Structure formats: C-alpha cells, structure tokens
Amino acid sequence: MMPSPAICSTQEIYHTHIFNDNRTEYDKKYKDVTADLTYLKTIFYSNYLNRLDTLFHEFIAENNEITENQISVLNRTLSYLQSFVSQNYILINDIKIDMAVDAEVLVYRKSVKGLYNIVIDTDGDVMTSFSGYKEKGWRNFYDKDEFKPSAHINDFFSI
Amino acid sequence: MNLILLPLFLILIVQLSIKRKKSINNKSKCQLPHVPNYLHWDGNTIVNSFFHGEKLYWRRSLKEISNDNPFTTITLADISMNRSGKSGLLFSTAKDSLIDITKGLPAYYENCGVIELCVEKSNYHKIAKKTFIDPLTVDKNENQYIVEMYLVHDPLCCNSAHSMFRFKYDGQFVRFEDYKNSFGTDKPKSIKRLRSICKDELCKMIISRIVDFD
C-alpha cells in the first residue's frame, strides 16, 4: 500500500525543507560567483587584449621612423596574435615589440627553448626566425604581400 | 686640369700616411703597463685558422647582455672579440677582453660583461667562412647578391688575441665608416634580406653560444 503524500514525519519535512533551503542558497551563491567570475574574466580579457592594441599604438607613436609598410605588416601580425591569444587563453605578456638598429621592427617571444623573432624590414618584407639554446634554428623569408600570419607564424606560441 | 687633380692627389697622400701610421702602430711594441705580456703582439704572428672548441670572448655592455633579443643591437661592422687559442697556443682569457687598450693609464671597461662563444669547426686548415645568398632571388633571373662572413684573427699591438667577424659584400669588407653604403636602409631588398640573415646568424650564435662554421 502506497503511503499518502500527506502523511510524512515531521523529521522528513524538516530535512527536505532545510535541504531545499540550502540548495537554493547554494544555487544563488553559485550563480553570484559565476556571474562575478564572468564579469572579472570579461574585464581581464578586454584589458588584456587592449594591452596588445595599446602596445601597438604606443610603439608607433614612439618610433617616428617606422614606415607605412611596417605599420601595415605589424598590424596584421598583431591582429593574428591577438585572435590566437583570445581563442586559446594564452598569456601574451611574453610578446614584445622592439626596433632594431637598422630600423627593422621586431615582434618576438622568448621561451624555454629559445627566441622566436619576426623581423619586419622597412619595405615590409618579413623574416621569421627561431634561435634555439640547444636546438638548431631556422629562418624563412616572405615578401610583404605574400606574408600570411595565420600560415607563417602559426607556431609562434608552440615553440 | 691640374687644379682638379691636386686635391685628389693630396687626399691620396693623406690616406696613405694614415694607413702607414696604423701599420706602424700595430707593429710597434706595446707600452701599456696594465696589459699582460702574453697579449703583446710580436708584429708577425697571425693564425687565421680557428681550433675546434676554441673560445671567443665577446665584450658587450651589461645592457646588451641583459637584453632579451640580441637582434635589436647587432650591427655588421667592426665586430671585435678575443680568441682563447688552445693548449700550446694560448692567446687570452675571458677577463682580458675587459682591458681597455685605447687609454694609456691602466683602464678596464666598466659596466661590461663577456659573452663566451665556442667555435665548432672540424677542419682547422679551412678558413672560417660562410656564404649567404638571398633566398628570394635564388631561383629568379635577378641580380644575385652574395655576402660572405669571415672569422679572422686581427692582432693589435697590445692585443694579440683580437679577432673579428667581418662581412664581405661586393668584393669589399664592410667597415663602420661605410656601413651605410654597404648595408644601409636605402639599399635594394636583396641587400636588406642579406643584412637580416647575417644579423640573425650572429643572434643565433649569441643564443646558442656556438659559432658553427661547418
């Protein structure tokens, strides 16, 4: 014989009530925390990605001798790196931009294996190069119109 | 006509006298008290071969050494360093490259450190030389530019260990004075690419600490 739903012990009612109360509280807190985290994440990544954009604009403002060709290639390069970073949640603090003595623009990253250099000369032509501490290095050249960051520097973060 | 030729003639005489003065200075006896005797050059010995495993001591400022990317500061003119030699023919130690021989008083370079590179070269009798061709014109019917990179022993009066990386382009060694004419920014694309190759080669040496001439 099935017990009537109305007939249950006080203890059972008490436990169910407490559980539901806790559950509600827990869900509420969980939702709050998740919302906070999402909010923090948004701020973090927007600042983070803006940082690369800021770096780009600061670099151009600081270096008067940079050519239009270099600006265009640098912009394409950083845009690709930025999209890669946002999709893969990779730390971009390692990416550095600098100007060499012969007016080449350098985008580079140092890892435990060595140094990955993207060298953009005044014509906008690109040399990618890896110099290893132990491993043998390599280098490649691309004409400014043939340079495709998604194809030619897709190993920038993996080395 | 004579008036046109006269200044040219005078310039030639001045240049010849500077060259002569330089060679006399190089061959005269070292008078600097703070330079150890073994660094005094006898005026004759030049060993243009480098030993496998020999060390090269490259003096660079602490700022340059701490720089993450050596490419930023490298130029291709007047790259001087000291060679170590090998047992039986020792030239110098690492700290000797901090001795300043441009001043009469005992002087040492401050705020500088030494990068130690190791020569990897199996053939002692072969000249340490590398040849670079522009990779983007190699298969095209365009002007072929070639740059040669040499490691040479270039002893000075007070530094017998002095050696240099020298770059030869168009039959001429690139010097600091005419760097712009050889590798300047207004040069053809091929030259710029070759300049990047040579600088990258030096960058690779600094990162790996190995000078590979095989």
Short mmCIF file of C-alpha atoms in Angstrom, two decimals:
data_model
loop_
_atom_site.label_atom_id
_atom_site.label_comp_id
_atom_site.label_asym_id
_atom_site.label_seq_id
_atom_site.Cartn_x
_atom_site.Cartn_y
_atom_site.Cartn_z
CA MET A 1 0.00 0.00 0.00
CA MET A 2 1.42 3.33 -1.04
CA PRO A 3 1.67 5.89 1.77
CA SER A 4 -0.36 9.01 1.36
CA PRO A 5 1.77 12.00 0.37
CA ALA A 6 0.20 14.00 3.13
CA ILE A 7 1.38 11.59 5.77
CA CYS A 8 5.08 12.06 6.42
CA SER A 9 7.08 12.51 9.54
CA THR A 10 7.97 15.92 10.90
CA GLN A 11 11.61 14.95 10.62
CA GLU A 12 11.26 14.22 6.90
CA ILE A 13 9.58 17.55 6.28
CA TYR A 14 12.25 19.31 8.30
CA HIS A 15 15.13 17.68 6.32
CA THR A 16 13.52 18.39 2.96
CA HIS A 17 12.92 21.96 3.95
CA ILE A 18 16.48 22.51 5.16
CA PHE A 19 17.91 20.78 2.09
CA ASN A 20 15.83 22.89 -0.25
CA ASP A 21 16.75 25.98 1.64
CA ASN A 22 20.47 25.14 1.43
CA ARG A 23 20.16 24.16 -2.16
CA THR A 24 18.51 27.46 -3.02
CA GLU A 25 21.14 29.33 -1.09
CA TYR A 26 23.89 27.32 -2.71
CA ASP A 27 22.46 27.86 -6.20
CA LYS A 28 22.11 31.54 -5.53
CA LYS A 29 25.69 31.86 -4.29
CA TYR A 30 26.97 29.73 -7.15
CA LYS A 31 25.16 31.95 -9.63
CA ASP A 32 26.61 35.05 -7.97
CA VAL A 33 30.14 33.68 -8.03
CA THR A 34 29.81 32.57 -11.65
CA ALA A 35 28.49 35.97 -12.59
CA ASP A 36 31.37 37.64 -10.76
CA LEU A 37 33.90 35.38 -12.46
CA THR A 38 32.41 36.01 -15.86
CA TYR A 39 32.47 39.71 -15.17
CA LEU A 40 36.09 39.57 -13.98
CA LYS A 41 37.03 37.45 -16.97
CA THR A 42 35.47 39.98 -19.30
CA ILE A 43 37.35 42.83 -17.70
CA PHE A 44 40.55 40.83 -17.61
CA TYR A 45 40.49 39.75 -21.25
CA SER A 46 39.29 43.08 -22.57
CA ASN A 47 42.12 44.82 -20.70
CA TYR A 48 44.43 42.07 -21.75
CA LEU A 49 43.60 42.34 -25.42
CA ASN A 50 43.56 46.10 -25.24
CA ARG A 51 47.06 45.85 -23.90
CA LEU A 52 48.33 44.48 -27.21
CA ASP A 53 46.42 47.17 -29.04
CA THR A 54 47.86 49.79 -26.69
CA LEU A 55 51.35 48.39 -27.23
CA PHE A 56 50.88 48.72 -30.98
CA HIS A 57 49.76 52.35 -30.80
CA GLU A 58 52.39 53.30 -28.24
CA PHE A 59 55.08 51.70 -30.38
CA ILE A 60 54.02 53.60 -33.49
CA ALA A 61 53.86 56.88 -31.56
CA GLU A 62 57.33 56.33 -30.09
CA ASN A 63 59.02 55.35 -33.36
CA ASN A 64 58.76 58.08 -35.96
CA GLU A 65 60.94 56.28 -38.47
CA ILE A 66 58.54 53.34 -38.84
CA THR A 67 57.32 53.04 -42.45
CA GLU A 68 53.75 52.56 -43.71
CA ASN A 69 54.69 49.09 -44.94
CA GLN A 70 55.95 48.16 -41.47
CA ILE A 71 52.80 49.52 -39.80
CA SER A 72 50.60 47.51 -42.14
CA VAL A 73 52.50 44.23 -41.61
CA LEU A 74 52.83 44.82 -37.85
CA ASN A 75 49.09 45.43 -37.62
CA ARG A 76 48.32 42.18 -39.48
CA THR A 77 50.80 40.29 -37.33
CA LEU A 78 49.45 41.59 -34.03
CA SER A 79 45.83 41.10 -35.09
CA TYR A 80 46.54 37.46 -35.78
CA LEU A 81 48.41 37.00 -32.49
CA GLN A 82 45.59 38.76 -30.65
CA SER A 83 42.91 36.48 -32.13
CA PHE A 84 45.05 33.44 -31.37
CA VAL A 85 45.52 34.57 -27.78
CA SER A 86 41.82 35.23 -27.19
CA GLN A 87 40.82 31.84 -28.57
CA ASN A 88 43.43 29.89 -26.67
CA TYR A 89 43.68 31.91 -23.43
CA ILE A 90 47.42 32.21 -23.80
CA LEU A 91 49.39 34.71 -21.80
CA ILE A 92 50.54 37.48 -24.06
CA ASN A 93 52.96 39.10 -21.65
CA ASP A 94 55.75 37.29 -23.49
CA ILE A 95 55.09 39.11 -26.76
CA LYS A 96 57.42 42.06 -27.17
CA ILE A 97 57.81 44.68 -29.86
CA ASP A 98 61.07 46.49 -30.47
CA MET A 99 63.01 48.44 -33.07
CA ALA A 100 66.44 47.18 -34.20
CA VAL A 101 69.38 49.42 -35.07
CA ASP A 102 68.77 49.17 -38.81
CA ALA A 103 65.11 50.23 -38.39
CA GLU A 104 63.65 46.71 -38.54
CA VAL A 105 60.55 46.16 -36.41
CA LEU A 106 60.81 43.08 -34.21
CA VAL A 107 57.97 41.09 -32.73
CA TYR A 108 59.42 38.38 -30.55
CA ARG A 109 58.84 35.85 -27.86
CA LYS A 110 61.37 34.11 -25.67
CA SER A 111 60.57 30.59 -24.50
CA VAL A 112 62.48 27.96 -22.59
CA LYS A 113 63.66 26.59 -25.94
CA GLY A 114 64.88 29.81 -27.50
CA LEU A 115 63.93 33.02 -29.26
CA TYR A 116 61.24 33.38 -31.93
CA ASN A 117 61.78 36.54 -33.97
CA ILE A 118 59.51 38.16 -36.55
CA VAL A 119 61.64 40.77 -38.32
CA ILE A 120 59.83 43.33 -40.49
CA ASP A 121 62.19 45.41 -42.62
CA THR A 122 61.49 48.91 -43.92
CA ASP A 123 59.90 47.52 -47.12
CA GLY A 124 57.52 45.40 -45.04
CA ASP A 125 59.22 42.13 -46.01
CA VAL A 126 59.28 39.58 -43.23
CA MET A 127 61.88 37.20 -41.85
CA THR A 128 60.71 34.67 -39.28
CA SER A 129 63.44 33.01 -37.31
CA PHE A 130 63.98 30.69 -34.41
CA SER A 131 67.25 30.68 -32.47
CA GLY A 132 67.45 27.74 -30.11
CA TYR A 133 69.52 27.33 -26.95
CA LYS A 134 70.09 23.68 -27.79
CA GLU A 135 68.03 23.02 -30.90
CA LYS A 136 69.18 24.02 -34.34
CA GLY A 137 67.47 27.19 -35.51
CA TRP A 138 65.80 28.11 -38.77
CA ARG A 139 64.64 31.17 -40.72
CA ASN A 140 62.19 31.94 -43.51
CA PHE A 141 61.54 34.93 -45.72
CA TYR A 142 58.29 36.34 -47.07
CA ASP A 143 57.53 39.19 -49.39
CA LYS A 144 55.20 41.70 -47.69
CA ASP A 145 52.28 40.81 -49.99
CA GLU A 146 52.80 37.07 -49.59
CA PHE A 147 53.11 37.12 -45.80
CA LYS A 148 50.10 35.40 -44.19
CA PRO A 149 50.35 35.38 -40.38
CA SER A 150 47.85 32.51 -39.99
CA ALA A 151 50.03 30.31 -42.18
CA HIS A 152 53.52 31.62 -41.50
CA ILE A 153 53.60 32.33 -37.77
CA ASN A 154 51.11 29.76 -36.51
CA ASP A 155 53.92 28.15 -34.47
CA PHE A 156 54.73 31.40 -32.65
CA PHE A 157 53.30 30.14 -29.35
CA SER A 158 54.13 26.48 -29.73
CA ILE A 159 57.92 26.81 -29.74
CA MET B 1 93.08 70.10 -65.03
CA ASN B 2 95.96 70.27 -62.53
CA LEU B 3 93.75 72.18 -60.13
CA ILE B 4 91.22 69.35 -60.24
CA LEU B 5 93.80 66.62 -59.75
CA LEU B 6 95.70 68.36 -56.94
CA PRO B 7 93.04 67.84 -54.19
CA LEU B 8 92.64 64.19 -55.21
CA PHE B 9 96.41 63.73 -55.02
CA LEU B 10 96.52 65.32 -51.55
CA ILE B 11 93.68 63.07 -50.31
CA LEU B 12 95.58 60.02 -51.60
CA ILE B 13 98.76 61.08 -49.78
CA VAL B 14 96.86 61.66 -46.51
CA GLN B 15 95.16 58.26 -46.78
CA LEU B 16 98.46 56.51 -47.44
CA SER B 17 100.11 58.20 -44.47
CA ILE B 18 97.19 57.19 -42.19
CA LYS B 19 97.50 53.58 -43.36
CA ARG B 20 101.25 53.64 -42.78
CA LYS B 21 100.80 55.18 -39.32
CA LYS B 22 98.26 52.49 -38.48
CA SER B 23 100.54 49.68 -39.56
CA ILE B 24 103.46 51.19 -37.61
CA ASN B 25 101.23 51.45 -34.51
CA ASN B 26 100.12 47.87 -34.94
CA LYS B 27 103.66 46.57 -35.24
CA SER B 28 105.30 48.77 -32.57
CA LYS B 29 105.87 47.36 -29.10
CA CYS B 30 103.06 47.61 -26.62
CA GLN B 31 103.83 50.24 -23.96
CA LEU B 32 100.78 49.81 -21.77
CA PRO B 33 101.76 48.60 -18.27
CA HIS B 34 98.37 47.05 -17.49
CA VAL B 35 98.42 44.74 -20.50
CA PRO B 36 99.93 41.32 -19.69
CA ASN B 37 102.96 40.29 -21.73
CA TYR B 38 101.21 37.41 -23.43
CA LEU B 39 98.84 39.90 -25.06
CA HIS B 40 101.72 41.87 -26.61
CA TRP B 41 101.86 41.10 -30.31
CA ASP B 42 105.23 40.29 -31.87
CA GLY B 43 104.17 42.00 -35.09
CA ASN B 44 104.26 38.86 -37.19
CA THR B 45 102.15 36.00 -35.89
CA ILE B 46 98.71 35.79 -37.41
CA VAL B 47 96.88 32.49 -37.05
CA ASN B 48 93.93 32.70 -39.38
CA SER B 49 92.64 29.26 -38.51
CA PHE B 50 90.50 28.60 -35.51
CA PHE B 51 90.54 25.46 -33.41
CA HIS B 52 87.52 23.26 -32.85
CA GLY B 53 86.36 24.02 -29.32
CA GLU B 54 88.24 27.30 -29.17
CA LYS B 55 86.52 30.08 -27.20
CA LEU B 56 85.69 33.55 -28.43
CA TYR B 57 85.22 36.26 -25.82
CA TRP B 58 82.82 38.98 -26.96
CA ARG B 59 82.73 42.06 -24.73
CA ARG B 60 79.28 43.65 -24.61
CA SER B 61 77.66 46.18 -22.30
CA LEU B 62 75.61 44.79 -19.42
CA LYS B 63 72.56 46.40 -21.01
CA GLU B 64 73.17 44.46 -24.21
CA ILE B 65 73.80 41.22 -22.34
CA SER B 66 70.59 41.53 -20.32
CA ASN B 67 68.61 42.34 -23.46
CA ASP B 68 66.12 39.58 -24.30
CA ASN B 69 66.70 39.91 -28.02
CA PRO B 70 70.29 40.36 -29.28
CA PHE B 71 68.94 41.24 -32.76
CA THR B 72 67.94 44.70 -31.53
CA THR B 73 71.53 45.89 -31.03
CA ILE B 74 73.57 43.95 -33.58
CA THR B 75 75.30 45.80 -36.42
CA LEU B 76 77.52 44.17 -39.01
CA ALA B 77 80.52 46.45 -38.75
CA ASP B 78 83.56 46.08 -36.53
CA ILE B 79 82.51 43.07 -34.52
CA SER B 80 85.56 42.54 -32.36
CA MET B 81 86.26 39.79 -29.90
CA ASN B 82 89.20 37.95 -28.37
CA ARG B 83 90.14 34.39 -29.17
CA SER B 84 91.27 31.98 -26.49
CA GLY B 85 93.58 29.79 -28.56
CA LYS B 86 94.11 26.26 -27.36
CA SER B 87 96.60 24.40 -25.20
CA GLY B 88 100.03 25.01 -26.70
CA LEU B 89 98.93 28.23 -28.37
CA LEU B 90 97.02 30.23 -25.76
CA PHE B 91 96.05 33.75 -26.71
CA SER B 92 93.87 35.12 -23.92
CA THR B 93 91.40 34.53 -21.11
CA ALA B 94 87.86 35.90 -20.77
CA LYS B 95 88.81 38.74 -18.42
CA ASP B 96 91.47 40.02 -20.87
CA SER B 97 88.71 41.26 -23.14
CA LEU B 98 87.80 43.82 -20.46
CA ILE B 99 91.20 45.53 -20.69
CA ASP B 100 90.91 48.92 -22.35
CA ILE B 101 93.89 49.39 -24.67
CA THR B 102 92.69 52.72 -26.05
CA LYS B 103 93.85 54.57 -22.92
CA GLY B 104 97.39 54.94 -21.62
CA LEU B 105 96.50 54.54 -17.97
CA PRO B 106 95.51 51.18 -16.55
CA ALA B 107 91.91 51.03 -17.64
CA TYR B 108 89.20 48.41 -17.79
CA TYR B 109 85.81 48.55 -19.41
CA GLU B 110 83.14 49.21 -16.81
CA ASN B 111 79.55 48.04 -16.98
CA CYS B 112 80.56 45.38 -19.47
CA GLY B 113 80.42 41.62 -19.45
CA VAL B 114 81.79 38.88 -21.67
CA ILE B 115 79.81 36.50 -23.83
CA GLU B 116 81.71 33.27 -24.32
CA LEU B 117 81.18 31.55 -27.66
CA CYS B 118 82.56 28.17 -28.65
CA VAL B 119 83.87 27.51 -32.18
CA GLU B 120 82.56 24.36 -33.81
CA LYS B 121 84.66 23.71 -36.86
CA SER B 122 86.02 20.35 -37.78
CA ASN B 123 88.64 21.43 -40.30
CA TYR B 124 91.42 23.52 -38.73
CA HIS B 125 93.03 24.26 -42.10
CA LYS B 126 89.87 25.65 -43.62
CA ILE B 127 89.23 29.40 -43.38
CA ALA B 128 86.24 30.16 -41.15
CA LYS B 129 83.86 31.45 -43.79
CA LYS B 130 80.13 31.29 -44.54
CA THR B 131 78.41 32.40 -47.71
CA PHE B 132 74.86 33.74 -47.82
CA ILE B 133 72.66 34.16 -50.89
CA ASP B 134 69.35 35.98 -50.90
CA PRO B 135 66.77 33.14 -50.68
CA LEU B 136 64.05 35.05 -52.55
CA THR B 137 66.14 35.68 -55.69
CA VAL B 138 67.98 32.39 -55.82
CA ASP B 139 65.62 30.84 -58.38
CA LYS B 140 64.83 34.02 -60.27
CA ASN B 141 66.70 35.74 -63.07
CA GLU B 142 67.52 38.69 -60.87
CA ASN B 143 70.79 40.14 -59.70
CA GLN B 144 72.37 37.67 -57.32
CA TYR B 145 73.76 39.32 -54.21
CA ILE B 146 76.17 37.38 -52.06
CA VAL B 147 77.55 38.21 -48.63
CA GLU B 148 80.46 36.36 -47.08
CA MET B 149 81.04 36.16 -43.38
CA TYR B 150 84.58 35.57 -42.09
CA LEU B 151 86.06 34.95 -38.70
CA VAL B 152 89.58 36.37 -38.83
CA HIS B 153 92.48 36.79 -36.46
CA ASP B 154 93.32 40.50 -36.45
CA PRO B 155 96.02 41.05 -33.79
CA LEU B 156 96.68 44.53 -32.42
CA CYS B 157 99.87 45.83 -30.85
CA CYS B 158 98.50 45.41 -27.30
CA ASN B 159 96.04 42.62 -28.00
CA SER B 160 97.40 39.64 -29.88
CA ALA B 161 94.10 37.79 -29.33
CA HIS B 162 91.99 40.35 -31.19
CA SER B 163 89.72 38.70 -33.76
CA MET B 164 86.82 39.89 -35.85
CA PHE B 165 83.70 38.84 -37.63
CA ARG B 166 83.96 40.56 -40.99
CA PHE B 167 81.39 40.74 -43.75
CA LYS B 168 82.36 40.97 -47.39
CA TYR B 169 79.89 42.36 -49.86
CA ASP B 170 80.60 43.24 -53.48
CA GLY B 171 84.28 42.35 -53.01
CA GLN B 172 84.73 44.80 -50.13
CA PHE B 173 84.84 44.22 -46.40
CA VAL B 174 82.11 46.20 -44.65
CA ARG B 175 83.58 48.79 -42.31
CA PHE B 176 81.96 51.01 -39.72
CA GLU B 177 82.72 54.13 -41.80
CA ASP B 178 80.95 52.87 -44.90
CA TYR B 179 78.25 50.74 -43.26
CA LYS B 180 75.50 52.91 -44.74
CA ASN B 181 76.90 52.48 -48.24
CA SER B 182 77.10 48.72 -47.85
CA PHE B 183 74.13 47.73 -45.69
CA GLY B 184 72.17 50.99 -45.26
CA THR B 185 68.40 51.19 -45.18
CA ASP B 186 68.16 52.65 -48.71
CA LYS B 187 69.67 49.54 -50.32
CA PRO B 188 67.90 47.04 -52.62
CA LYS B 189 65.59 44.50 -50.99
CA SER B 190 68.10 41.70 -51.52
CA ILE B 191 70.75 43.53 -49.51
CA LYS B 192 68.32 44.15 -46.68
CA ARG B 193 67.45 40.47 -46.61
CA LEU B 194 71.13 39.53 -46.57
CA ARG B 195 71.72 42.02 -43.77
CA SER B 196 68.91 40.38 -41.79
CA ILE B 197 70.41 36.93 -42.47
CA CYS B 198 73.83 37.99 -41.18
CA LYS B 199 72.37 39.63 -38.09
CA ASP B 200 70.21 36.59 -37.46
CA GLU B 201 73.29 34.39 -37.78
CA LEU B 202 75.03 36.43 -35.05
CA CYS B 203 71.85 36.33 -32.97
CA LYS B 204 71.80 32.54 -33.23
CA MET B 205 75.44 32.42 -32.10
CA ILE B 206 74.69 34.55 -29.04
CA ILE B 207 71.63 32.49 -28.10
CA SER B 208 73.26 29.08 -28.62
CA ARG B 209 76.77 30.24 -27.61
CA ILE B 210 78.09 28.27 -30.58
CA VAL B 211 79.96 29.54 -33.65
CA ASP B 212 79.34 26.94 -36.29
CA PHE B 213 81.45 27.08 -39.45
CA ASP B 214 80.82 23.65 -40.88
#
